[in-house]
């Protein structure tokens, strides 16, 4: 193990070597091992990496891609290993660290440096006006927090954020506590992530989750992968795609960037992958313009309709709205489609031919499709396309939104949502003998707006890094500073501990990899992956500090303080539960979940089975659609795409290979050939020439946002980015998140889902005068 770095990223060390054409292989294995050794040393590295995603081990905190049935001794995934090393690190952020560093000093450090310091070990309090955090006892922390919550004029003055690593057990208890207080202010990272998918899917197929299993991926004849970079963000997906290819599947990548793993993959699990040239994943690459996907999917739909390549009996028996959809497509203007997509008509017709030749088609997508103004409409058009050929509820076919955080889907199932359906509330009320509030709460953007307006006194984050993950950094920072108390339940130091309300608490917690010992013995937790499979996760490592509490214990103790009197009796109107025994034995929480959430009967027995169980999914299992009509819904959507004024570019904000969201593991983006720095902007070389900028020039990025209501133009600035000529469609640029969040206007959100439009920010480049 080596010491934490003394300095953050020095952008003068940036070097550009050009993108790679293949992913993983030996360099990926070596890089992950290097990071593991630095963070954990040899013994702990071996102990930990052998347990990832094994049947009696812990669930990888990396991503939500499911596990296969036949696992390799260590199912190796470079970025999974990095995510694990980051949590299982031996480095520590102790009270002494906080005594040595003032909050003001820490604010000068970058995200990389902060994250590299190690695991938080003690509950810490930042008093009003204090320059440094000081250690507090857990009792003091809970008293302070419960007093503050109980003194609010209204429970609406508190906001409770969740990031998607939180287990089912913790998430369920957390939402119960929040609703017990009397609010639905439960924003989560999903609001910035797959909310558009949920909105479109609930409306069209009656459930907001993907309809395919891993086996479906293996059995598909055609897989479209749109707006997703699996080699970096879901590396284990590449093994599934490789298998599909070997079974004869055709794969089409739809992306503005020629992402390495989409083009060629060297599987580290096989000798062939390690020494050979790997497998070409995509048969066809559609280098689409940012935000052009709705036009593409409409055009593909039109090709199928015009050719009569339809599953008519499916359409008749299982759907409504086909006529409206079909007539909506009649006026589709090909010229507009070509402008929106930047593709040729031939490329689109080739894709349509591939669709017609396939009996089993899957569409996979991630943030490239969900973070646009017209994302919900785009995803409705994805569903339309699949419905045309009956590609739902049959083997090898379906919708596949690929989730991000390892339990983000489970958190939503557990009720982390500002607007759960009435059926959930009714069941929750019956189980805990109280009346949960029905008024919808704030989502992420609304929560920031409310903080800005001074309507929120307490902000609590169950994991995550709210201040860095959210848009409009300066606005959001000011909003958080406008509260009385901010509380972060965290494993690692991040900027949300430094941009605070008048007072702030850090509540350090156990991670997935660690033993969770409670009065009832060692506990396991459960998580739900991207394909609705629920399974147990059992940490094995010694906790980073003896002071850590599990998330469940933190919520249970806080709930006890909020909802019971000195004799332990429930306060009038509060949810009735035995908080102490719930945190002693998570099996009891699972019993409550089974009583409230459909699909969880015999929960305990089902997770005893290796691999767990799969939740019911009407469309997938029996073509049953719980929409008002009981049928899947075709929708007719107005075609939209971003229109960018002359001299401006459209910027997408995305992840490098060495980061996990706001956690920066390292300085490189190996596949894109960017080394040693992160302040780069990838731009088409012809655009650079036309706009009068030089390769490698340092520029400012200026975002221009015209508020649609007021018509007022506002500007936001991110300084000192290097220009890198890159293969991206004309007019489209890319730069890393979170450095560019400052450019994303808070009010620029997707219709219906409210997701910030992180993949479509209008910018201009600005020469730096100095
Ligand atoms: N190692 C690692 N793994 C992760 C994460 C991480 O940060 N690091 N994050 C996790 C989380 S929370 C999530 S949500 C996922 C994110 O997984 P991704 O969605 O793959 O993440 P992004 O980096 O945002 O990449 C977006 C991709 O969409 C493309 N794209 C952008 N705009 C458009 C568009 O308009 N149309 C099309 N067709 N493509 C577009 C981009 O070029 C890029 O390839 O990954 C999860 N897994
Ligand atoms: N511009 C732009 N903005 C974006 C995106 C984008 O593509 N572009 N993507 C959006 C997306 S998809 C997402 S999901 C969000 C991510 O938003 P978040 O989920 O809020 O951010 P993360 O970086 O994943 O959170 C990392 C922190 O979580 C804490 N943590 C890690 N593990 C645990 C644990 O087990 N328990 C607890 N309690 N804490 C833990 C650590 O302290 C760590 O610092 O960002 C969004 N923001
Ligand atoms: Mo995400």
PDB file of N, CA, C and O and ligand atoms in Angstrom, residues 62-64 79-80 82 189 193-194 225-230 232-235 254-257 259 262 286 288-293 365-369 371-372 402-405 652-657 659-663 665 672 734 737 759, ligand 1:
ATOM      1  N   UNK A  62     -19.486  -1.468  -8.177  1.00  0.00           N
ATOM      2  CA  UNK A  62     -19.193  -0.767  -9.420  1.00  0.00           C
ATOM      3  C   UNK A  62     -20.411  -0.408 -10.231  1.00  0.00           C
ATOM      4  O   UNK A  62     -20.709   0.756 -10.439  1.00  0.00           O
ATOM      5  N   UNK A  63     -21.149  -1.392 -10.719  1.00  0.00           N
ATOM      6  CA  UNK A  63     -22.290  -1.032 -11.551  1.00  0.00           C
ATOM      7  C   UNK A  63     -23.416  -2.037 -11.371  1.00  0.00           C
ATOM      8  O   UNK A  63     -23.290  -3.010 -10.630  1.00  0.00           O
ATOM      9  N   UNK A  64     -24.514  -1.821 -12.072  1.00  0.00           N
ATOM     10  CA  UNK A  64     -25.716  -2.616 -11.843  1.00  0.00           C
ATOM     11  C   UNK A  64     -25.881  -3.737 -12.864  1.00  0.00           C
ATOM     12  O   UNK A  64     -26.948  -4.339 -12.970  1.00  0.00           O
ATOM     13  N   UNK A  79     -12.833  -1.970 -13.893  1.00  0.00           N
ATOM     14  CA  UNK A  79     -13.403  -0.853 -13.150  1.00  0.00           C
ATOM     15  C   UNK A  79     -14.137  -1.308 -11.907  1.00  0.00           C
ATOM     16  O   UNK A  79     -14.265  -0.546 -10.943  1.00  0.00           O
ATOM     17  N   UNK A  80     -14.585  -2.564 -11.889  1.00  0.00           N
ATOM     18  CA  UNK A  80     -15.127  -3.128 -10.657  1.00  0.00           C
ATOM     19  C   UNK A  80     -14.016  -3.209  -9.609  1.00  0.00           C
ATOM     20  O   UNK A  80     -14.185  -2.830  -8.452  1.00  0.00           O
ATOM     21  N   UNK A  82     -11.396  -1.402  -9.445  1.00  0.00           N
ATOM     22  CA  UNK A  82     -11.057  -0.050  -8.997  1.00  0.00           C
ATOM     23  C   UNK A  82     -12.083   0.457  -7.976  1.00  0.00           C
ATOM     24  O   UNK A  82     -11.718   1.064  -6.958  1.00  0.00           O
ATOM     25  N   UNK A 189     -30.286   9.950  -6.903  1.00  0.00           N
ATOM     26  CA  UNK A 189     -29.406  10.098  -8.058  1.00  0.00           C
ATOM     27  C   UNK A 189     -30.136   9.678  -9.334  1.00  0.00           C
ATOM     28  O   UNK A 189     -29.810  10.144 -10.423  1.00  0.00           O
ATOM     29  N   UNK A 193     -30.349  10.427 -13.657  1.00  0.00           N
ATOM     30  CA  UNK A 193     -29.769   9.267 -14.310  1.00  0.00           C
ATOM     31  C   UNK A 193     -30.807   8.620 -15.253  1.00  0.00           C
ATOM     32  O   UNK A 193     -30.968   9.062 -16.380  1.00  0.00           O
ATOM     33  N   UNK A 194     -31.536   7.606 -14.768  1.00  0.00           N
ATOM     34  CA  UNK A 194     -32.493   6.900 -15.628  1.00  0.00           C
ATOM     35  C   UNK A 194     -33.945   7.330 -15.420  1.00  0.00           C
ATOM     36  O   UNK A 194     -34.850   6.587 -15.770  1.00  0.00           O
ATOM     37  N   UNK A 225     -27.089  -0.638 -29.278  1.00  0.00           N
ATOM     38  CA  UNK A 225     -26.544  -0.047 -28.049  1.00  0.00           C
ATOM     39  C   UNK A 225     -26.425   1.457 -28.290  1.00  0.00           C
ATOM     40  O   UNK A 225     -25.565   1.902 -29.045  1.00  0.00           O
ATOM     41  N   UNK A 226     -27.321   2.181 -27.650  1.00  0.00           N
ATOM     42  CA  UNK A 226     -27.395   3.619 -27.928  1.00  0.00           C
ATOM     43  C   UNK A 226     -27.045   4.425 -26.693  1.00  0.00           C
ATOM     44  O   UNK A 226     -27.578   4.175 -25.607  1.00  0.00           O
ATOM     45  N   UNK A 227     -26.136   5.382 -26.859  1.00  0.00           N
ATOM     46  CA  UNK A 227     -25.852   6.294 -25.754  1.00  0.00           C
ATOM     47  C   UNK A 227     -25.263   5.618 -24.545  1.00  0.00           C
ATOM     48  O   UNK A 227     -25.649   5.913 -23.418  1.00  0.00           O
ATOM     49  N   UNK A 228     -24.342   4.732 -24.775  1.00  0.00           N
ATOM     50  CA  UNK A 228     -23.761   3.999 -23.653  1.00  0.00           C
ATOM     51  C   UNK A 228     -22.308   3.666 -23.967  1.00  0.00           C
ATOM     52  O   UNK A 228     -21.972   3.345 -25.115  1.00  0.00           O
ATOM     53  N   UNK A 229     -21.468   3.694 -22.936  1.00  0.00           N
ATOM     54  CA  UNK A 229     -20.046   3.392 -23.103  1.00  0.00           C
ATOM     55  C   UNK A 229     -19.681   2.215 -22.206  1.00  0.00           C
ATOM     56  O   UNK A 229     -19.070   2.380 -21.149  1.00  0.00           O
ATOM     57  N   UNK A 230     -20.055   1.006 -22.593  1.00  0.00           N
ATOM     58  CA  UNK A 230     -19.915  -0.133 -21.685  1.00  0.00           C
ATOM     59  C   UNK A 230     -18.468  -0.462 -21.294  1.00  0.00           C
ATOM     60  O   UNK A 230     -18.237  -0.919 -20.175  1.00  0.00           O
ATOM     61  N   UNK A 232     -16.137   1.263 -20.302  1.00  0.00           N
ATOM     62  CA  UNK A 232     -15.773   1.976 -19.091  1.00  0.00           C
ATOM     63  C   UNK A 232     -16.804   1.776 -17.993  1.00  0.00           C
ATOM     64  O   UNK A 232     -16.464   1.521 -16.852  1.00  0.00           O
ATOM     65  N   UNK A 233     -18.075   1.867 -18.356  1.00  0.00           N
ATOM     66  CA  UNK A 233     -19.094   1.991 -17.314  1.00  0.00           C
ATOM     67  C   UNK A 233     -19.817   0.698 -16.962  1.00  0.00           C
ATOM     68  O   UNK A 233     -20.385   0.595 -15.878  1.00  0.00           O
ATOM     69  N   UNK A 234     -19.826  -0.255 -17.851  1.00  0.00           N
ATOM     70  CA  UNK A 234     -20.426  -1.562 -17.550  1.00  0.00           C
ATOM     71  C   UNK A 234     -19.575  -2.640 -18.197  1.00  0.00           C
ATOM     72  O   UNK A 234     -20.037  -3.366 -19.084  1.00  0.00           O
ATOM     73  N   UNK A 235     -18.314  -2.767 -17.763  1.00  0.00           N
ATOM     74  CA  UNK A 235     -17.376  -3.644 -18.476  1.00  0.00           C
ATOM     75  C   UNK A 235     -17.854  -5.089 -18.582  1.00  0.00           C
ATOM     76  O   UNK A 235     -17.593  -5.753 -19.578  1.00  0.00           O
ATOM     77  N   UNK A 254     -24.699   3.040 -31.490  1.00  0.00           N
ATOM     78  CA  UNK A 254     -25.225   4.359 -31.856  1.00  0.00           C
ATOM     79  C   UNK A 254     -24.638   5.354 -30.874  1.00  0.00           C
ATOM     80  O   UNK A 254     -25.008   5.376 -29.693  1.00  0.00           O
ATOM     81  N   UNK A 255     -23.699   6.154 -31.322  1.00  0.00           N
ATOM     82  CA  UNK A 255     -22.942   6.975 -30.384  1.00  0.00           C
ATOM     83  C   UNK A 255     -22.218   8.076 -31.157  1.00  0.00           C
ATOM     84  O   UNK A 255     -21.731   7.829 -32.258  1.00  0.00           O
ATOM     85  N   UNK A 256     -22.119   9.257 -30.601  1.00  0.00           N
ATOM     86  CA  UNK A 256     -21.334  10.295 -31.282  1.00  0.00           C
ATOM     87  C   UNK A 256     -19.838   9.966 -31.280  1.00  0.00           C
ATOM     88  O   UNK A 256     -19.094  10.456 -32.115  1.00  0.00           O
ATOM     89  N   UNK A 257     -19.411   9.159 -30.314  1.00  0.00           N
ATOM     90  CA  UNK A 257     -17.987   8.852 -30.188  1.00  0.00           C
ATOM     91  C   UNK A 257     -17.729   7.383 -30.528  1.00  0.00           C
ATOM     92  O   UNK A 257     -18.519   6.517 -30.166  1.00  0.00           O
ATOM     93  N   UNK A 259     -16.472   4.743 -29.233  1.00  0.00           N
ATOM     94  CA  UNK A 259     -15.970   4.258 -27.948  1.00  0.00           C
ATOM     95  C   UNK A 259     -15.261   2.916 -28.139  1.00  0.00           C
ATOM     96  O   UNK A 259     -15.774   2.023 -28.813  1.00  0.00           O
ATOM     97  N   UNK A 262     -16.928  -0.627 -27.722  1.00  0.00           N
ATOM     98  CA  UNK A 262     -18.011  -0.923 -28.652  1.00  0.00           C
ATOM     99  C   UNK A 262     -17.436  -1.496 -29.933  1.00  0.00           C
ATOM    100  O   UNK A 262     -18.085  -2.232 -30.654  1.00  0.00           O
ATOM    101  N   UNK A 286     -23.111   3.804 -35.915  1.00  0.00           N
ATOM    102  CA  UNK A 286     -23.811   4.997 -36.369  1.00  0.00           C
ATOM    103  C   UNK A 286     -23.315   6.175 -35.535  1.00  0.00           C
ATOM    104  O   UNK A 286     -23.658   6.311 -34.360  1.00  0.00           O
ATOM    105  N   UNK A 288     -23.798   9.211 -34.486  1.00  0.00           N
ATOM    106  CA  UNK A 288     -24.952  10.113 -34.481  1.00  0.00           C
ATOM    107  C   UNK A 288     -24.625  11.435 -33.810  1.00  0.00           C
ATOM    108  O   UNK A 288     -23.751  11.505 -32.948  1.00  0.00           O
ATOM    109  N   UNK A 289     -25.347  12.465 -34.210  1.00  0.00           N
ATOM    110  CA  UNK A 289     -25.200  13.757 -33.519  1.00  0.00           C
ATOM    111  C   UNK A 289     -25.845  13.682 -32.150  1.00  0.00           C
ATOM    112  O   UNK A 289     -26.828  12.951 -31.956  1.00  0.00           O
ATOM    113  N   UNK A 290     -25.352  14.463 -31.210  1.00  0.00           N
ATOM    114  CA  UNK A 290     -25.952  14.526 -29.870  1.00  0.00           C
ATOM    115  C   UNK A 290     -27.425  14.872 -29.995  1.00  0.00           C
ATOM    116  O   UNK A 290     -27.795  15.810 -30.709  1.00  0.00           O
ATOM    117  N   UNK A 291     -28.256  14.072 -29.327  1.00  0.00           N
ATOM    118  CA  UNK A 291     -29.688  14.370 -29.315  1.00  0.00           C
ATOM    119  C   UNK A 291     -30.410  13.989 -30.589  1.00  0.00           C
ATOM    120  O   UNK A 291     -31.596  14.318 -30.757  1.00  0.00           O
ATOM    121  N   UNK A 292     -29.756  13.286 -31.502  1.00  0.00           N
ATOM    122  CA  UNK A 292     -30.393  12.917 -32.771  1.00  0.00           C
ATOM    123  C   UNK A 292     -31.146  11.592 -32.727  1.00  0.00           C
ATOM    124  O   UNK A 292     -31.708  11.152 -33.737  1.00  0.00           O
ATOM    125  N   UNK A 293     -31.162  10.956 -31.579  1.00  0.00           N
ATOM    126  CA  UNK A 293     -31.699   9.588 -31.511  1.00  0.00           C
ATOM    127  C   UNK A 293     -33.197   9.494 -31.766  1.00  0.00           C
ATOM    128  O   UNK A 293     -33.659   8.518 -32.350  1.00  0.00           O
ATOM    129  N   UNK A 365     -29.592   1.043 -23.576  1.00  0.00           N
ATOM    130  CA  UNK A 365     -29.205   2.456 -23.553  1.00  0.00           C
ATOM    131  C   UNK A 365     -28.796   2.878 -22.155  1.00  0.00           C
ATOM    132  O   UNK A 365     -29.079   2.205 -21.176  1.00  0.00           O
ATOM    133  N   UNK A 366     -28.111   4.012 -22.102  1.00  0.00           N
ATOM    134  CA  UNK A 366     -27.768   4.636 -20.815  1.00  0.00           C
ATOM    135  C   UNK A 366     -27.845   6.152 -20.979  1.00  0.00           C
ATOM    136  O   UNK A 366     -28.746   6.649 -21.679  1.00  0.00           O
ATOM    137  N   UNK A 367     -26.908   6.877 -20.389  1.00  0.00           N
ATOM    138  CA  UNK A 367     -27.068   8.332 -20.236  1.00  0.00           C
ATOM    139  C   UNK A 367     -27.136   9.118 -21.546  1.00  0.00           C
ATOM    140  O   UNK A 367     -27.662  10.216 -21.582  1.00  0.00           O
ATOM    141  N   UNK A 368     -26.581   8.574 -22.618  1.00  0.00           N
ATOM    142  CA  UNK A 368     -26.652   9.296 -23.892  1.00  0.00           C
ATOM    143  C   UNK A 368     -28.087   9.476 -24.371  1.00  0.00           C
ATOM    144  O   UNK A 368     -28.382  10.376 -25.173  1.00  0.00           O
ATOM    145  N   UNK A 369     -28.990   8.650 -23.875  1.00  0.00           N
ATOM    146  CA  UNK A 369     -30.400   8.797 -24.256  1.00  0.00           C
ATOM    147  C   UNK A 369     -31.258   9.446 -23.177  1.00  0.00           C
ATOM    148  O   UNK A 369     -32.358   9.922 -23.464  1.00  0.00           O
ATOM    149  N   UNK A 371     -30.340  11.959 -20.819  1.00  0.00           N
ATOM    150  CA  UNK A 371     -30.024  13.294 -20.294  1.00  0.00           C
ATOM    151  C   UNK A 371     -30.178  14.400 -21.343  1.00  0.00           C
ATOM    152  O   UNK A 371     -29.299  15.235 -21.527  1.00  0.00           O
ATOM    153  N   UNK A 372     -31.299  14.345 -22.047  1.00  0.00           N
ATOM    154  CA  UNK A 372     -31.626  15.384 -23.030  1.00  0.00           C
ATOM    155  C   UNK A 372     -33.001  15.969 -22.718  1.00  0.00           C
ATOM    156  O   UNK A 372     -33.818  15.310 -22.076  1.00  0.00           O
ATOM    157  N   UNK A 402     -29.660   0.318 -19.128  1.00  0.00           N
ATOM    158  CA  UNK A 402     -28.575  -0.227 -18.316  1.00  0.00           C
ATOM    159  C   UNK A 402     -28.290   0.751 -17.177  1.00  0.00           C
ATOM    160  O   UNK A 402     -27.834   1.861 -17.412  1.00  0.00           O
ATOM    161  N   UNK A 403     -28.605   0.308 -15.966  1.00  0.00           N
ATOM    162  CA  UNK A 403     -28.556   1.190 -14.798  1.00  0.00           C
ATOM    163  C   UNK A 403     -27.123   1.504 -14.402  1.00  0.00           C
ATOM    164  O   UNK A 403     -26.200   0.757 -14.731  1.00  0.00           O
ATOM    165  N   UNK A 404     -26.999   2.516 -13.563  1.00  0.00           N
ATOM    166  CA  UNK A 404     -25.675   2.938 -13.157  1.00  0.00           C
ATOM    167  C   UNK A 404     -25.255   2.325 -11.851  1.00  0.00           C
ATOM    168  O   UNK A 404     -24.639   1.264 -11.801  1.00  0.00           O
ATOM    169  N   UNK A 405     -25.630   2.970 -10.738  1.00  0.00           N
ATOM    170  CA  UNK A 405     -25.259   2.504  -9.411  1.00  0.00           C
ATOM    171  C   UNK A 405     -25.776   1.102  -9.168  1.00  0.00           C
ATOM    172  O   UNK A 405     -26.854   0.725  -9.618  1.00  0.00           O
ATOM    173  N   UNK A 652     -21.549  17.470 -24.567  1.00  0.00           N
ATOM    174  CA  UNK A 652     -22.007  16.415 -23.656  1.00  0.00           C
ATOM    175  C   UNK A 652     -20.986  16.301 -22.531  1.00  0.00           C
ATOM    176  O   UNK A 652     -19.781  16.438 -22.745  1.00  0.00           O
ATOM    177  N   UNK A 653     -21.490  16.041 -21.327  1.00  0.00           N
ATOM    178  CA  UNK A 653     -20.607  15.856 -20.172  1.00  0.00           C
ATOM    179  C   UNK A 653     -20.634  14.377 -19.823  1.00  0.00           C
ATOM    180  O   UNK A 653     -21.685  13.796 -19.630  1.00  0.00           O
ATOM    181  N   UNK A 654     -19.461  13.748 -19.782  1.00  0.00           N
ATOM    182  CA  UNK A 654     -19.440  12.287 -19.648  1.00  0.00           C
ATOM    183  C   UNK A 654     -18.310  11.831 -18.727  1.00  0.00           C
ATOM    184  O   UNK A 654     -17.569  12.645 -18.189  1.00  0.00           O
ATOM    185  N   UNK A 655     -18.203  10.524 -18.575  1.00  0.00           N
ATOM    186  CA  UNK A 655     -17.241   9.941 -17.645  1.00  0.00           C
ATOM    187  C   UNK A 655     -15.950   9.561 -18.348  1.00  0.00           C
ATOM    188  O   UNK A 655     -15.986   9.051 -19.472  1.00  0.00           O
ATOM    189  N   UNK A 656     -14.817   9.727 -17.648  1.00  0.00           N
ATOM    190  CA  UNK A 656     -13.563   9.198 -18.161  1.00  0.00           C
ATOM    191  C   UNK A 656     -13.437   7.759 -17.675  1.00  0.00           C
ATOM    192  O   UNK A 656     -14.257   7.286 -16.884  1.00  0.00           O
ATOM    193  N   UNK A 657     -12.403   7.086 -18.108  1.00  0.00           N
ATOM    194  CA  UNK A 657     -12.223   5.689 -17.702  1.00  0.00           C
ATOM    195  C   UNK A 657     -11.767   5.568 -16.243  1.00  0.00           C
ATOM    196  O   UNK A 657     -11.924   4.527 -15.634  1.00  0.00           O
ATOM    197  N   UNK A 659     -12.807   7.173 -13.409  1.00  0.00           N
ATOM    198  CA  UNK A 659     -13.637   7.827 -12.412  1.00  0.00           C
ATOM    199  C   UNK A 659     -14.845   6.965 -12.140  1.00  0.00           C
ATOM    200  O   UNK A 659     -15.238   6.152 -12.978  1.00  0.00           O
ATOM    201  N   UNK A 660     -15.401   7.126 -10.951  1.00  0.00           N
ATOM    202  CA  UNK A 660     -16.735   6.597 -10.698  1.00  0.00           C
ATOM    203  C   UNK A 660     -17.604   7.782 -10.320  1.00  0.00           C
ATOM    204  O   UNK A 660     -17.554   8.263  -9.181  1.00  0.00           O
ATOM    205  N   UNK A 661     -18.356   8.272 -11.259  1.00  0.00           N
ATOM    206  CA  UNK A 661     -19.136   9.486 -11.058  1.00  0.00           C
ATOM    207  C   UNK A 661     -18.231  10.582 -10.510  1.00  0.00           C
ATOM    208  O   UNK A 661     -17.276  10.950 -11.150  1.00  0.00           O
ATOM    209  N   UNK A 662     -18.499  11.046  -9.275  1.00  0.00           N
ATOM    210  CA  UNK A 662     -17.711  12.171  -8.763  1.00  0.00           C
ATOM    211  C   UNK A 662     -16.413  11.721  -8.099  1.00  0.00           C
ATOM    212  O   UNK A 662     -15.645  12.548  -7.636  1.00  0.00           O
ATOM    213  N   UNK A 663     -16.199  10.410  -8.026  1.00  0.00           N
ATOM    214  CA  UNK A 663     -14.950   9.893  -7.462  1.00  0.00           C
ATOM    215  C   UNK A 663     -13.941   9.731  -8.583  1.00  0.00           C
ATOM    216  O   UNK A 663     -14.188   9.004  -9.537  1.00  0.00           O
ATOM    217  N   UNK A 665     -10.630   8.229  -9.696  1.00  0.00           N
ATOM    218  CA  UNK A 665      -9.636   7.239  -9.278  1.00  0.00           C
ATOM    219  C   UNK A 665      -8.235   7.591  -9.751  1.00  0.00           C
ATOM    220  O   UNK A 665      -7.240   7.231  -9.143  1.00  0.00           O
ATOM    221  N   UNK A 672      -9.656   6.770 -24.549  1.00  0.00           N
ATOM    222  CA  UNK A 672      -9.742   7.948 -25.415  1.00  0.00           C
ATOM    223  C   UNK A 672      -8.376   8.601 -25.581  1.00  0.00           C
ATOM    224  O   UNK A 672      -8.258   9.657 -26.219  1.00  0.00           O
ATOM    225  N   UNK A 734     -17.327  17.085 -26.315  1.00  0.00           N
ATOM    226  CA  UNK A 734     -17.449  16.274 -25.104  1.00  0.00           C
ATOM    227  C   UNK A 734     -16.402  16.702 -24.083  1.00  0.00           C
ATOM    228  O   UNK A 734     -15.269  17.020 -24.450  1.00  0.00           O
ATOM    229  N   UNK A 737     -17.477  15.218 -16.749  1.00  0.00           N
ATOM    230  CA  UNK A 737     -18.246  15.555 -15.556  1.00  0.00           C
ATOM    231  C   UNK A 737     -17.394  15.093 -14.389  1.00  0.00           C
ATOM    232  O   UNK A 737     -16.670  14.122 -14.551  1.00  0.00           O
ATOM    233  N   UNK A 759     -26.278  16.009 -21.380  1.00  0.00           N
ATOM    234  CA  UNK A 759     -25.686  15.626 -22.654  1.00  0.00           C
ATOM    235  C   UNK A 759     -26.000  16.642 -23.754  1.00  0.00           C
ATOM    236  O   UNK A 759     -25.822  16.332 -24.936  1.00  0.00           O
TER     237      UNK A 759
HETATM  238  N1  LIG B   1     -16.296   2.885 -14.115  1.00  0.00           N
HETATM  239  C1  LIG B   1     -17.467   3.500 -13.986  1.00  0.00           C
HETATM  240  N2  LIG B   1     -18.618   2.789 -14.070  1.00  0.00           N
HETATM  241  C2  LIG B   1     -19.801   3.423 -13.958  1.00  0.00           C
HETATM  242  C3  LIG B   1     -19.883   4.806 -13.651  1.00  0.00           C
HETATM  243  C4  LIG B   1     -18.656   5.533 -13.593  1.00  0.00           C
HETATM  244  O1  LIG B   1     -18.640   6.768 -13.424  1.00  0.00           O
HETATM  245  N3  LIG B   1     -17.479   4.853 -13.750  1.00  0.00           N
HETATM  246  N4  LIG B   1     -21.099   5.413 -13.442  1.00  0.00           N
HETATM  247  C5  LIG B   1     -22.259   4.544 -13.227  1.00  0.00           C
HETATM  248  C6  LIG B   1     -23.500   5.305 -13.461  1.00  0.00           C
HETATM  249  S1  LIG B   1     -24.240   6.075 -12.131  1.00  0.00           S
HETATM  250  C7  LIG B   1     -24.107   5.322 -14.674  1.00  0.00           C
HETATM  251  S2  LIG B   1     -25.575   6.126 -14.883  1.00  0.00           S
HETATM  252  C8  LIG B   1     -23.557   4.611 -15.814  1.00  0.00           C
HETATM  253  C9  LIG B   1     -23.315   5.582 -16.974  1.00  0.00           C
HETATM  254  O2  LIG B   1     -22.935   4.902 -18.124  1.00  0.00           O
HETATM  255  P1  LIG B   1     -22.862   5.691 -19.537  1.00  0.00           P
HETATM  256  O3  LIG B   1     -24.172   6.193 -19.921  1.00  0.00           O
HETATM  257  O4  LIG B   1     -22.132   4.802 -20.473  1.00  0.00           O
HETATM  258  O5  LIG B   1     -21.944   6.953 -19.109  1.00  0.00           O
HETATM  259  P2  LIG B   1     -21.448   8.303 -19.809  1.00  0.00           P
HETATM  260  O6  LIG B   1     -19.998   8.461 -19.590  1.00  0.00           O
HETATM  261  O7  LIG B   1     -22.299   9.397 -19.359  1.00  0.00           O
HETATM  262  O8  LIG B   1     -21.541   7.973 -21.332  1.00  0.00           O
HETATM  263  C10 LIG B   1     -22.549   8.302 -22.161  1.00  0.00           C
HETATM  264  C11 LIG B   1     -22.301   7.654 -23.518  1.00  0.00           C
HETATM  265  O9  LIG B   1     -23.347   8.071 -24.359  1.00  0.00           O
HETATM  266  C12 LIG B   1     -22.824   8.721 -25.509  1.00  0.00           C
HETATM  267  N5  LIG B   1     -23.774   9.795 -25.855  1.00  0.00           N
HETATM  268  C13 LIG B   1     -23.835  11.038 -25.315  1.00  0.00           C
HETATM  269  N6  LIG B   1     -24.861  11.727 -25.853  1.00  0.00           N
HETATM  270  C14 LIG B   1     -25.463  10.924 -26.754  1.00  0.00           C
HETATM  271  C15 LIG B   1     -26.562  11.088 -27.643  1.00  0.00           C
HETATM  272  O10 LIG B   1     -27.198  12.119 -27.725  1.00  0.00           O
HETATM  273  N7  LIG B   1     -26.903   9.994 -28.391  1.00  0.00           N
HETATM  274  C16 LIG B   1     -26.219   8.829 -28.333  1.00  0.00           C
HETATM  275  N8  LIG B   1     -26.635   7.827 -29.094  1.00  0.00           N
HETATM  276  N9  LIG B   1     -25.132   8.678 -27.551  1.00  0.00           N
HETATM  277  C17 LIG B   1     -24.775   9.699 -26.755  1.00  0.00           C
HETATM  278  C18 LIG B   1     -21.466   9.201 -25.102  1.00  0.00           C
HETATM  279  O11 LIG B   1     -20.633   9.420 -26.221  1.00  0.00           O
HETATM  280  C19 LIG B   1     -21.003   8.073 -24.187  1.00  0.00           C
HETATM  281  O12 LIG B   1     -20.489   7.005 -24.922  1.00  0.00           O
HETATM  282  O13 LIG B   1     -22.325   3.974 -15.517  1.00  0.00           O
HETATM  283  C20 LIG B   1     -22.219   3.387 -14.213  1.00  0.00           C
HETATM  284  N10 LIG B   1     -20.952   2.702 -14.159  1.00  0.00           N
END
